[in-house]
Amino acid sequence: MTAFFQSLGLPYEWAWTVATVVAIVVVSLLVMFSVAMVIYVDRKVLGAIMLRRGPNVVGPFGLLQSFADGLKVFLQETIIPTAANKGIFLLAPIITFTVALAAWAVIPFWDGGVIADINVGLLYILAISSMGVYGVVMSGWASNSKYPFFSAMRASAQMISYEVSIGFVLVCVVLFAGTFNLSGIVEAQQGFGLGLINAYAIHPLLFPMWVVFFISALAETARAPFDLTEAESELVAGYQTEYSSMSFALFWLGEYANILLMCSLNTLLFWGGWLPPLDIPALYAVPGIVWFLVKTFIFFFMFSWIWATVPRYRYDQLMRLGWKVFLPMSLLFVAATSGYLMAIGHFA
Amino acid sequence: MIQAIAFYFFATIVVGAAVMTIMARNPVHSVLWLIMAFFNAAGLMVLVGAEFIAMLLVIVYVGAVAVLFLFVVMMLDIDFAAMRAGFSRNAPLGLLIAAVLLAELLLAVGAYNAGGLSLGTPDGSAMQAADKSNIEALGALLYGKYIALFEIAGIILLVAMIGAIVLTFQPPKPGARARQDVGKQIRRRPEEATVMKNPEVGQGVEL
């Protein structure tokens, strides 16, 4: 795209800037559109599992339900509690939303289809997702209300705990791939399994790590069964309690953008990203983005499925799982993976 | 051109946020300004090509250390007026510390300009930074030339961690129900925990 703007007569620097801005706008709009659609999918899957119909009134099969909800929310009044700390109260949803979109900068949708193909892509994702906790903590504190504050405490403890084990899982993947670049990690998976299967997750050392990553992703995005931050039986609606209209919608959109991000990370790190599942030339006729979207959607379906079937964890169980099960396990696997790779001469 | 714009943008925000950190009346606002300064300092690191350090700065300082800061400040019940009272008394000391830091910074820049520093690779040759990524260059240095220092730093951190745990650990009091047997909780079945009763109207249930 930079070349296109250069052909319009712009010098390289400015052509690059314009091309990047255009790419950012396009990716953000597409992510927002996907978020609207997966909210619909989420509600439909939930409805189907509970033997209900789910949204079916607005548009064909209820497909436009999310857009109708968006319009409704947009027209509502933003209520700011008098005791709230106004600036931070309004800043919190903006931070959640921005951070959720910013992480998509390093996600490769197909071979070369990425805004910023940087060397430290995976670390960038970790850095950005660790920023996500601020939106929650700031909203909980600024609301000046006890339930949002409890929720903010829970959220930050939960996110920090599970980020630790996610970090170690990522180390295992990076040891195999030899790079922090997400495109590089996907390319390293080509023909990984017996020269036939394009996925890291089939390796006996990496499959348990994928399971840990998947469950940690549920906890990191505060998705059921780890949705203790908005446990409605205890905390009304958690940190979102005092929010209304667009400020509430920004939380909602950011949350789903994060869920989609975690699904696509599952795809990229363990299931071959844009590569077809099997390393057969005929399968490469299908464009890479189709494989990427199909795999990501399968993971999103699993997220919805789990939401509908698994009861919520107790808080001490959540902490125990993070610190006493996943952390020692992922540490052990980091040691085992590096030992195994040294033994087979992977780094030679 | 764009680099210059980006540099002045990040640098202005870092300095502005740092000033606001000490000027803000509300301590929570102070911490948030500090986080802003950290984040934009990471932007400056990216500009000089140290992208690995930049990401570590965000992950460690913004993502973990500052969250704990924020926690402590939010939980404390701080009297703003009492905190401001000592300002004029402490100002000379603060200025002194600032002057020392400035002098050290000037000294470090001077030493760097004079070529006083040489970061070598394990075999002692000069650093070949251009063809290596940040992570590889740092790894070669940390696990090669400075392996002993790196390991010692690791041991010191481990000792500090164990020390913190020992200081805060309290053995459960005798008779206290401090332990949970998770296996026992999972093995429990509905039949052991519930009974079905069908009481007569007006009879009640004997528990």
Coordinates of C-alpha atoms in Angstrom, one line a residue:
Chain A
M1 CA 0.0 0.0 0.0
T2 CA 3.0 2.3 0.6
A3 CA 4.0 1.8 -3.0
F4 CA 0.5 2.9 -4.1
F5 CA 0.7 6.2 -2.3
Q6 CA 4.2 6.7 -3.5
S7 CA 2.9 6.3 -7.1
L8 CA 0.6 9.3 -6.3
G9 CA 3.7 11.4 -5.9
L10 CA 4.2 11.4 -2.1
P11 CA 7.7 11.0 -0.7
Y12 CA 8.3 7.6 1.0
E13 CA 7.9 8.9 4.6
W14 CA 4.5 10.5 4.0
A15 CA 3.3 7.7 1.8
W16 CA 4.2 5.3 4.6
T17 CA 2.3 7.4 7.2
V18 CA -0.8 7.7 5.0
A19 CA -0.8 4.0 4.2
T20 CA -0.5 3.1 7.9
V21 CA -3.3 5.4 8.9
V22 CA -5.5 3.9 6.1
A23 CA -4.6 0.4 7.3
I24 CA -5.4 1.3 10.9
V25 CA -8.8 2.7 10.0
V26 CA -9.7 -0.3 7.8
V27 CA -8.6 -2.9 10.4
S28 CA -10.4 -1.0 13.2
L29 CA -13.6 -0.8 11.3
L30 CA -13.4 -4.5 10.3
V31 CA -12.7 -5.5 13.9
M32 CA -15.7 -3.4 15.1
F33 CA -17.9 -5.0 12.4
S34 CA -16.7 -8.5 13.5
V35 CA -17.4 -7.6 17.2
A36 CA -21.0 -6.6 16.2
M37 CA -21.4 -9.9 14.4
V38 CA -19.8 -12.1 17.1
I39 CA -22.1 -10.5 19.8
Y40 CA -24.9 -11.8 17.6
V41 CA -23.3 -15.2 17.3
D42 CA -22.7 -15.3 21.0
R43 CA -26.4 -14.6 21.7
K44 CA -27.5 -17.1 19.1
V45 CA -25.3 -19.9 20.4
L46 CA -26.3 -19.2 23.9
G47 CA -30.0 -19.3 22.8
A48 CA -29.5 -22.5 21.0
I49 CA -27.9 -24.2 23.9
M50 CA -30.6 -23.0 26.3
L51 CA -33.3 -24.1 23.8
R52 CA -34.4 -20.5 23.0
R53 CA -34.4 -18.7 19.7
G54 CA -32.0 -15.9 20.5
P55 CA -32.3 -12.6 18.6
N56 CA -34.5 -13.1 15.6
V57 CA -36.5 -9.9 15.1
V58 CA -34.2 -7.1 13.6
G59 CA -33.3 -7.9 10.0
P60 CA -33.2 -11.4 8.5
F61 CA -32.5 -14.0 11.3
G62 CA -32.0 -11.1 13.6
L63 CA -28.6 -10.4 11.9
L64 CA -28.9 -6.6 12.5
Q65 CA -29.6 -6.9 16.2
S66 CA -26.2 -5.7 17.3
F67 CA -26.5 -2.6 15.1
A68 CA -29.9 -1.8 16.5
D69 CA -28.5 -2.1 20.0
G70 CA -25.6 0.1 19.0
L71 CA -28.0 2.8 17.7
K72 CA -30.1 2.6 20.9
V73 CA -27.1 2.9 23.1
F74 CA -25.8 5.8 21.0
L75 CA -29.0 7.8 21.5
Q76 CA -29.2 7.3 25.3
E77 CA -28.0 9.8 27.9
T78 CA -24.6 9.4 29.5
I79 CA -25.2 9.6 33.2
I80 CA -22.3 10.6 35.4
P81 CA -22.8 10.0 39.1
T82 CA -22.3 13.2 41.2
A83 CA -19.8 11.5 43.5
A84 CA -17.7 10.2 40.6
N85 CA -14.3 11.5 39.6
K86 CA -15.5 12.8 36.3
G87 CA -12.3 12.9 34.2
I88 CA -11.2 9.4 35.1
F89 CA -14.7 8.1 35.0
L90 CA -15.0 9.1 31.3
L91 CA -11.4 8.2 30.5
A92 CA -11.7 4.5 31.7
P93 CA -14.0 3.2 28.9
I94 CA -11.9 5.0 26.3
I95 CA -8.7 3.3 27.6
T96 CA -10.4 -0.1 27.6
F97 CA -11.6 0.4 24.0
T98 CA -8.4 1.9 22.6
V99 CA -6.2 -0.8 24.2
A100 CA -8.4 -3.5 22.8
L101 CA -8.1 -2.1 19.3
A102 CA -4.3 -1.3 19.5
A103 CA -3.4 -4.9 20.0
W104 CA -4.7 -5.8 16.5
A105 CA -1.7 -3.8 15.0
V106 CA 0.5 -6.9 15.0
I107 CA -2.0 -9.6 14.1
P108 CA -1.2 -11.1 10.7
F109 CA -4.5 -11.9 8.9
W110 CA -2.8 -13.6 6.0
D111 CA 0.8 -13.9 4.7
G112 CA 2.0 -10.3 4.9
G113 CA -1.4 -9.0 5.9
V114 CA -0.3 -7.1 9.0
I115 CA -0.1 -3.4 9.9
A116 CA 3.2 -3.6 11.9
D117 CA 5.4 -6.6 11.2
I118 CA 7.6 -6.0 14.2
N119 CA 10.2 -8.2 15.7
V120 CA 8.7 -8.1 19.2
G121 CA 5.1 -8.7 18.1
L122 CA 4.3 -11.2 20.9
L123 CA 5.8 -8.9 23.6
Y124 CA 3.8 -6.0 22.2
I125 CA 0.6 -8.1 22.6
L126 CA 1.6 -8.9 26.2
A127 CA 2.4 -5.2 26.9
I128 CA -0.9 -4.0 25.4
S129 CA -3.0 -6.6 27.2
S130 CA -1.4 -5.7 30.5
M131 CA -2.6 -2.1 29.9
G132 CA -6.1 -3.4 29.7
V133 CA -6.3 -3.7 33.5
Y134 CA -6.2 0.1 33.8
G135 CA -9.6 0.7 32.2
V136 CA -11.2 -1.6 34.8
V137 CA -9.2 -0.3 37.8
M138 CA -9.9 3.3 36.9
S139 CA -13.6 2.8 36.3
G140 CA -13.9 0.9 39.6
W141 CA -12.2 3.7 41.5
A142 CA -13.7 6.7 39.7
S143 CA -17.3 5.4 40.1
N144 CA -16.9 6.0 43.9
S145 CA -19.2 3.1 44.6
K146 CA -18.4 -0.1 46.5
Y147 CA -19.4 -2.8 44.0
P148 CA -17.4 -1.4 41.1
F149 CA -14.4 -1.0 43.4
F150 CA -14.6 -4.7 44.5
S151 CA -14.9 -5.6 40.9
A152 CA -11.8 -3.6 40.0
M153 CA -9.8 -5.3 42.8
R154 CA -10.8 -8.7 41.6
A155 CA -10.2 -7.8 37.9
S156 CA -6.7 -6.6 38.5
A157 CA -5.7 -9.5 40.7
Q158 CA -7.2 -11.9 38.2
M159 CA -5.5 -10.4 35.1
I160 CA -2.1 -10.1 36.7
S161 CA -2.3 -13.8 38.0
Y162 CA -3.1 -15.2 34.6
E163 CA -0.8 -13.0 32.6
V164 CA 2.1 -14.8 34.4
S165 CA 1.2 -18.2 33.2
I166 CA 0.3 -16.8 29.7
G167 CA 3.8 -15.4 29.6
F168 CA 5.4 -18.8 30.3
V169 CA 3.2 -20.5 27.7
L170 CA 4.3 -17.9 25.2
V171 CA 8.0 -18.7 26.1
C172 CA 7.4 -22.4 25.1
V173 CA 6.0 -21.3 21.7
V174 CA 8.9 -18.9 21.2
L175 CA 11.4 -21.6 22.0
F176 CA 10.0 -23.7 19.2
A177 CA 9.6 -20.9 16.7
G178 CA 12.8 -19.0 17.5
T179 CA 11.2 -15.6 17.0
F180 CA 8.8 -13.2 18.7
N181 CA 7.4 -12.1 15.3
L182 CA 3.9 -13.5 14.9
S183 CA 4.3 -14.0 11.1
G184 CA 7.5 -15.9 11.9
I185 CA 5.7 -18.1 14.4
V186 CA 3.0 -19.0 11.9
E187 CA 5.6 -19.8 9.2
A188 CA 7.5 -22.0 11.6
Q189 CA 4.4 -24.2 12.0
Q190 CA 4.3 -25.1 8.3
G191 CA 4.7 -28.9 8.1
F192 CA 5.5 -29.0 11.8
G193 CA 3.6 -32.3 12.5
L194 CA 5.3 -35.1 10.6
G195 CA 5.7 -32.8 7.6
L196 CA 1.9 -32.8 7.2
I197 CA 0.1 -30.9 9.9
N198 CA 0.4 -27.1 10.2
A199 CA -0.1 -26.7 13.9
Y200 CA 2.1 -26.5 17.0
A201 CA -0.7 -27.9 19.2
I202 CA -0.2 -31.5 18.1
H203 CA 3.2 -31.7 19.8
P204 CA 3.0 -33.5 23.1
L205 CA 4.9 -30.7 24.8
L206 CA 2.8 -28.0 23.3
F207 CA -0.7 -29.4 23.5
P208 CA -0.9 -29.1 27.4
M209 CA 0.4 -25.5 27.0
W210 CA -2.3 -24.8 24.5
V211 CA -4.9 -26.0 27.0
V212 CA -3.4 -23.8 29.7
F213 CA -3.3 -20.9 27.2
F214 CA -7.0 -21.4 26.3
I215 CA -8.2 -21.5 29.9
S216 CA -5.9 -18.5 30.8
A217 CA -7.4 -16.6 27.8
L218 CA -10.9 -17.2 29.3
A219 CA -9.6 -15.8 32.6
E220 CA -7.7 -12.9 31.0
T221 CA -10.8 -11.7 29.2
A222 CA -13.0 -12.3 32.3
R223 CA -15.2 -14.6 30.4
A224 CA -17.3 -17.3 32.0
P225 CA -16.5 -19.4 34.1
F226 CA -14.1 -16.7 35.3
D227 CA -16.4 -13.7 35.0
L228 CA -16.0 -12.8 38.7
T229 CA -15.5 -9.2 37.8
E230 CA -19.1 -8.8 36.8
A231 CA -20.6 -11.6 38.9
E232 CA -24.2 -10.3 38.9
S233 CA -25.2 -12.3 41.9
E234 CA -22.6 -10.5 44.1
L235 CA -21.5 -7.3 42.4
V236 CA -24.6 -6.0 40.4
A237 CA -22.6 -5.6 37.2
G238 CA -19.1 -5.1 38.5
Y239 CA -17.1 -2.2 37.3
Q240 CA -19.7 -1.3 34.7
T241 CA -22.5 -0.7 37.3
E242 CA -22.4 3.1 37.1
Y243 CA -22.0 3.3 33.4
S244 CA -24.6 4.1 30.8
S245 CA -25.0 4.7 27.0
M246 CA -21.8 5.0 25.0
S247 CA -19.5 4.8 27.9
F248 CA -21.0 1.4 28.7
A249 CA -20.9 0.4 25.1
L250 CA -17.2 1.1 24.8
F251 CA -16.5 -1.4 27.7
W252 CA -18.7 -3.9 25.9
L253 CA -17.0 -3.5 22.5
G254 CA -13.5 -3.5 24.1
E255 CA -14.3 -6.7 25.9
Y256 CA -15.5 -8.5 22.8
A257 CA -12.5 -7.1 20.8
N258 CA -10.3 -8.6 23.5
I259 CA -12.1 -12.0 23.2
L260 CA -11.6 -12.0 19.5
L261 CA -7.9 -11.1 19.9
M262 CA -7.5 -14.1 22.3
C263 CA -9.2 -16.4 19.8
S264 CA -6.9 -15.2 17.0
L265 CA -3.9 -15.6 19.2
N266 CA -4.9 -19.2 19.8
T267 CA -5.1 -19.6 16.0
L268 CA -1.8 -17.9 15.4
L269 CA 0.3 -19.5 18.1
F270 CA -1.0 -23.0 18.2
W271 CA -3.1 -23.8 15.1
G272 CA -1.1 -22.5 12.2
G273 CA -2.7 -19.0 11.6
W274 CA -3.4 -18.5 8.0
L275 CA -2.0 -21.8 6.9
P276 CA -4.4 -24.6 6.0
P277 CA -4.7 -27.4 8.6
L278 CA -2.8 -29.9 6.4
D279 CA 0.3 -29.1 4.4
I280 CA -1.2 -30.2 1.1
P281 CA -0.8 -28.0 -2.0
A282 CA -4.5 -28.2 -3.0
L283 CA -5.5 -26.6 0.3
Y284 CA -3.4 -23.5 -0.4
A285 CA -5.8 -22.6 -3.2
V286 CA -8.1 -21.3 -0.4
P287 CA -6.9 -17.8 0.6
G288 CA -5.1 -17.6 3.9
I289 CA -7.5 -15.1 5.5
V290 CA -10.3 -17.7 5.1
W291 CA -8.4 -20.3 7.1
F292 CA -7.5 -17.6 9.7
L293 CA -11.2 -16.5 10.1
V294 CA -12.5 -20.0 10.2
K295 CA -10.1 -21.1 12.9
T296 CA -10.7 -17.9 14.9
F297 CA -14.4 -18.4 14.7
I298 CA -14.1 -22.0 15.9
F299 CA -12.4 -20.7 19.0
F300 CA -15.0 -18.1 19.5
F301 CA -17.7 -20.8 19.3
M302 CA -15.8 -22.7 22.0
F303 CA -15.8 -19.5 24.2
S304 CA -19.6 -19.2 23.8
W305 CA -20.1 -22.9 24.4
I306 CA -18.1 -22.8 27.6
W307 CA -20.1 -19.7 28.7
A308 CA -23.4 -21.6 28.3
T309 CA -22.2 -24.8 30.0
V310 CA -19.8 -24.2 32.8
P311 CA -20.8 -22.7 36.2
R312 CA -18.9 -19.8 37.6
Y313 CA -15.7 -20.4 39.7
R314 CA -15.4 -19.3 43.3
Y315 CA -12.8 -16.6 43.8
D316 CA -10.3 -18.7 45.8
Q317 CA -10.7 -21.5 43.2
L318 CA -9.7 -19.0 40.5
M319 CA -6.6 -17.9 42.4
R320 CA -5.7 -21.5 43.2
L321 CA -5.9 -22.5 39.5
G322 CA -3.8 -19.6 38.4
W323 CA -1.0 -19.7 41.0
K324 CA -0.9 -23.3 42.2
V325 CA -1.8 -25.2 39.1
F326 CA -1.0 -23.3 35.9
L327 CA 2.1 -21.4 37.1
P328 CA 4.1 -24.5 38.3
M329 CA 2.9 -26.5 35.3
S330 CA 3.9 -23.9 32.7
L331 CA 7.3 -23.4 34.5
L332 CA 7.9 -27.1 34.3
F333 CA 7.0 -27.1 30.7
V334 CA 9.3 -24.2 29.9
A335 CA 12.2 -26.3 31.5
A336 CA 11.0 -29.5 29.7
T337 CA 10.7 -27.8 26.3
S338 CA 14.1 -26.1 26.5
G339 CA 15.7 -29.4 27.6
Y340 CA 14.0 -31.3 24.8
L341 CA 15.0 -28.8 22.2
M342 CA 18.6 -28.8 23.4
A343 CA 18.6 -32.6 23.3
I344 CA 17.4 -32.8 19.7
G345 CA 19.8 -30.1 18.6
H346 CA 17.1 -27.5 17.7
F347 CA 19.3 -24.5 18.5
A348 CA 22.4 -25.8 16.8
Chain B
M1 CA 10.7 14.5 9.7
I2 CA 8.2 12.0 11.1
Q3 CA 10.8 10.8 13.6
A4 CA 11.4 14.3 14.8
I5 CA 7.6 14.9 15.2
A6 CA 7.2 11.7 17.1
F7 CA 10.2 12.4 19.3
Y8 CA 9.0 15.9 20.3
F9 CA 5.5 14.5 20.8
F10 CA 6.6 11.7 23.1
A11 CA 9.2 13.9 24.9
T12 CA 6.7 16.7 25.6
I13 CA 4.2 14.2 27.0
V14 CA 6.9 12.5 29.2
V15 CA 8.0 15.9 30.7
G16 CA 4.5 17.2 31.0
A17 CA 3.3 14.0 32.7
A18 CA 6.3 14.0 35.0
V19 CA 5.5 17.5 36.1
M20 CA 1.8 16.6 36.6
T21 CA 2.9 13.6 38.7
I22 CA 4.3 15.9 41.4
M23 CA 1.8 18.7 40.9
A24 CA -1.4 16.8 40.9
R25 CA -3.5 17.3 44.1
N26 CA -5.0 13.8 44.1
P27 CA -2.4 11.0 44.7
V28 CA -4.4 8.6 42.4
H29 CA -4.1 11.2 39.6
S30 CA -0.4 11.4 40.4
V31 CA 0.0 7.6 39.8
L32 CA -2.0 7.8 36.6
W33 CA 0.3 10.6 35.3
L34 CA 3.3 8.5 36.3
I35 CA 1.9 5.7 34.2
M36 CA 1.4 8.1 31.3
A37 CA 5.1 9.1 31.6
F38 CA 6.2 5.4 31.7
F39 CA 4.2 4.6 28.6
N40 CA 5.5 7.6 26.6
A41 CA 9.1 6.8 27.7
A42 CA 8.5 3.4 26.1
G43 CA 7.6 5.3 22.9
L44 CA 11.0 7.1 23.1
M45 CA 12.7 3.8 23.5
V46 CA 11.1 2.5 20.3
L47 CA 12.3 5.6 18.5
V48 CA 16.0 4.9 19.4
G49 CA 15.6 1.3 18.2
A50 CA 15.4 -0.4 21.6
E51 CA 12.1 -2.0 21.0
F52 CA 12.7 -4.9 23.4
I53 CA 13.5 -2.5 26.3
A54 CA 10.4 -0.5 25.4
M55 CA 8.1 -3.6 25.6
L56 CA 9.7 -4.7 28.9
L57 CA 9.2 -1.2 30.3
V58 CA 5.5 -1.4 29.5
I59 CA 5.1 -5.0 30.6
V60 CA 7.0 -4.7 33.9
Y61 CA 6.5 -1.1 35.0
V62 CA 3.1 -0.2 33.4
G63 CA 1.6 -3.6 33.6
A64 CA 2.7 -4.8 37.0
V65 CA 4.6 -2.3 39.2
A66 CA 2.3 0.7 38.6
V67 CA -0.8 -1.5 39.1
L68 CA 0.4 -2.3 42.6
F69 CA 1.2 1.4 43.1
L70 CA -2.3 2.4 42.1
F71 CA -3.7 -0.3 44.4
V72 CA -1.8 0.9 47.5
V73 CA -2.7 4.6 46.8
M74 CA -6.3 3.8 46.2
M75 CA -6.6 1.8 49.4
L76 CA -4.9 4.3 51.6
D77 CA -7.0 7.0 53.3
I78 CA -4.8 10.0 52.5
D79 CA -5.3 13.4 54.1
F80 CA -4.4 15.7 51.2
A81 CA -3.9 18.8 53.3
A82 CA -1.5 17.1 55.7
M83 CA 0.5 15.7 52.8
R84 CA 0.9 19.2 51.3
A85 CA 2.0 20.8 54.5
G86 CA 5.6 19.7 54.4
F87 CA 6.1 20.9 50.9
S88 CA 8.2 24.1 51.6
R89 CA 10.3 22.2 54.2
N90 CA 11.1 19.4 51.9
A91 CA 11.6 21.5 48.8
P92 CA 15.4 22.2 49.3
L93 CA 16.1 18.5 49.8
G94 CA 14.1 17.6 46.7
L95 CA 16.0 20.3 44.7
L96 CA 19.3 18.9 45.9
I97 CA 18.4 15.4 44.8
A98 CA 17.3 16.7 41.4
A99 CA 20.6 18.6 41.0
V100 CA 22.6 15.4 41.8
L101 CA 20.6 13.4 39.3
L102 CA 21.1 16.1 36.7
A103 CA 24.9 16.1 37.3
E104 CA 25.0 12.3 37.0
L105 CA 23.1 12.5 33.8
L106 CA 25.5 15.1 32.4
L107 CA 28.4 13.0 33.5
A108 CA 27.0 9.8 31.8
V109 CA 26.4 11.7 28.5
G110 CA 29.8 13.2 28.7
A111 CA 31.4 9.8 29.3
Y112 CA 29.4 8.3 26.4
N113 CA 30.5 11.1 24.1
A114 CA 34.1 10.7 25.1
G115 CA 33.9 7.0 24.1
G116 CA 34.4 5.8 27.7
L117 CA 31.9 2.9 27.3
S118 CA 32.5 -0.2 25.2
L119 CA 29.9 -2.9 25.2
G120 CA 31.5 -6.0 23.8
T121 CA 30.3 -9.3 22.6
P122 CA 31.3 -12.6 24.4
D123 CA 34.5 -13.0 22.3
G124 CA 35.6 -9.5 23.1
S125 CA 35.1 -8.0 19.6
A126 CA 33.1 -4.8 19.1
M127 CA 29.3 -5.0 19.1
Q128 CA 27.7 -5.8 15.7
A129 CA 24.3 -4.3 16.4
A130 CA 23.0 -3.8 12.9
D131 CA 22.4 -7.4 11.7
K132 CA 21.0 -8.7 15.0
S133 CA 17.6 -8.1 16.6
N134 CA 17.5 -6.4 20.0
I135 CA 16.6 -9.7 21.8
E136 CA 19.5 -11.7 20.2
A137 CA 22.0 -8.9 21.0
L138 CA 20.9 -8.6 24.6
G139 CA 20.7 -12.4 25.0
A140 CA 24.2 -12.9 23.7
L141 CA 25.5 -10.2 26.1
L142 CA 23.6 -11.3 29.2
Y143 CA 24.2 -15.0 28.8
G144 CA 27.7 -14.7 27.4
K145 CA 29.9 -12.0 28.8
Y146 CA 27.9 -11.1 31.8
I147 CA 26.6 -14.5 32.7
A148 CA 28.1 -14.5 36.3
L149 CA 26.6 -11.1 37.1
F150 CA 23.3 -12.1 35.6
E151 CA 23.2 -15.3 37.7
I152 CA 24.1 -13.4 40.9
A153 CA 21.3 -10.9 40.2
G154 CA 18.9 -13.8 39.8
I155 CA 20.0 -15.3 43.1
I156 CA 19.6 -12.0 44.9
L157 CA 16.1 -11.6 43.6
L158 CA 15.3 -15.2 44.6
V159 CA 16.6 -14.5 48.2
A160 CA 14.6 -11.3 48.3
M161 CA 11.4 -13.2 47.2
I162 CA 11.9 -15.9 49.8
G163 CA 12.6 -13.3 52.4
A164 CA 9.3 -11.5 51.6
I165 CA 7.4 -14.7 51.8
V166 CA 9.0 -15.7 55.1
L167 CA 8.3 -12.3 56.6
T168 CA 4.6 -12.4 55.7
F169 CA 3.9 -16.1 56.2
Q170 CA 1.9 -16.9 59.3
P171 CA 1.5 -20.5 60.2
P172 CA -2.2 -21.5 60.7
K173 CA -3.3 -21.4 64.3
P174 CA -4.1 -24.8 65.8
G175 CA -7.7 -25.6 65.3
A176 CA -8.2 -23.0 62.6
R177 CA -9.8 -24.2 59.4
A178 CA -7.0 -22.8 57.2
R179 CA -6.6 -25.7 54.8
Q180 CA -8.9 -26.8 52.0
D181 CA -8.7 -30.3 50.5
V182 CA -9.5 -29.5 46.9
G183 CA -9.7 -33.2 46.0
K184 CA -12.2 -33.7 48.7
Q185 CA -14.3 -30.8 47.5
I186 CA -14.3 -32.2 43.9
R187 CA -15.1 -35.7 45.0
R188 CA -18.2 -34.6 46.9
R189 CA -21.4 -35.7 45.2
P190 CA -24.9 -34.2 45.5
E191 CA -26.2 -37.3 47.5
E192 CA -23.7 -36.5 50.3
A193 CA -24.7 -32.8 50.5
T194 CA -28.4 -32.7 50.0
V195 CA -31.5 -34.6 51.1
M196 CA -34.9 -34.6 49.4
K197 CA -37.8 -34.0 51.8
N198 CA -41.4 -33.9 51.1
P199 CA -43.0 -32.4 54.2
E200 CA -46.7 -32.5 55.0
V201 CA -48.5 -29.2 54.9
G202 CA -48.1 -27.4 58.2
Q203 CA -45.6 -30.0 59.6
G204 CA -42.2 -28.4 58.9
V205 CA -38.9 -30.3 58.6
E206 CA -36.7 -31.8 61.3
L207 CA -33.1 -30.9 60.4

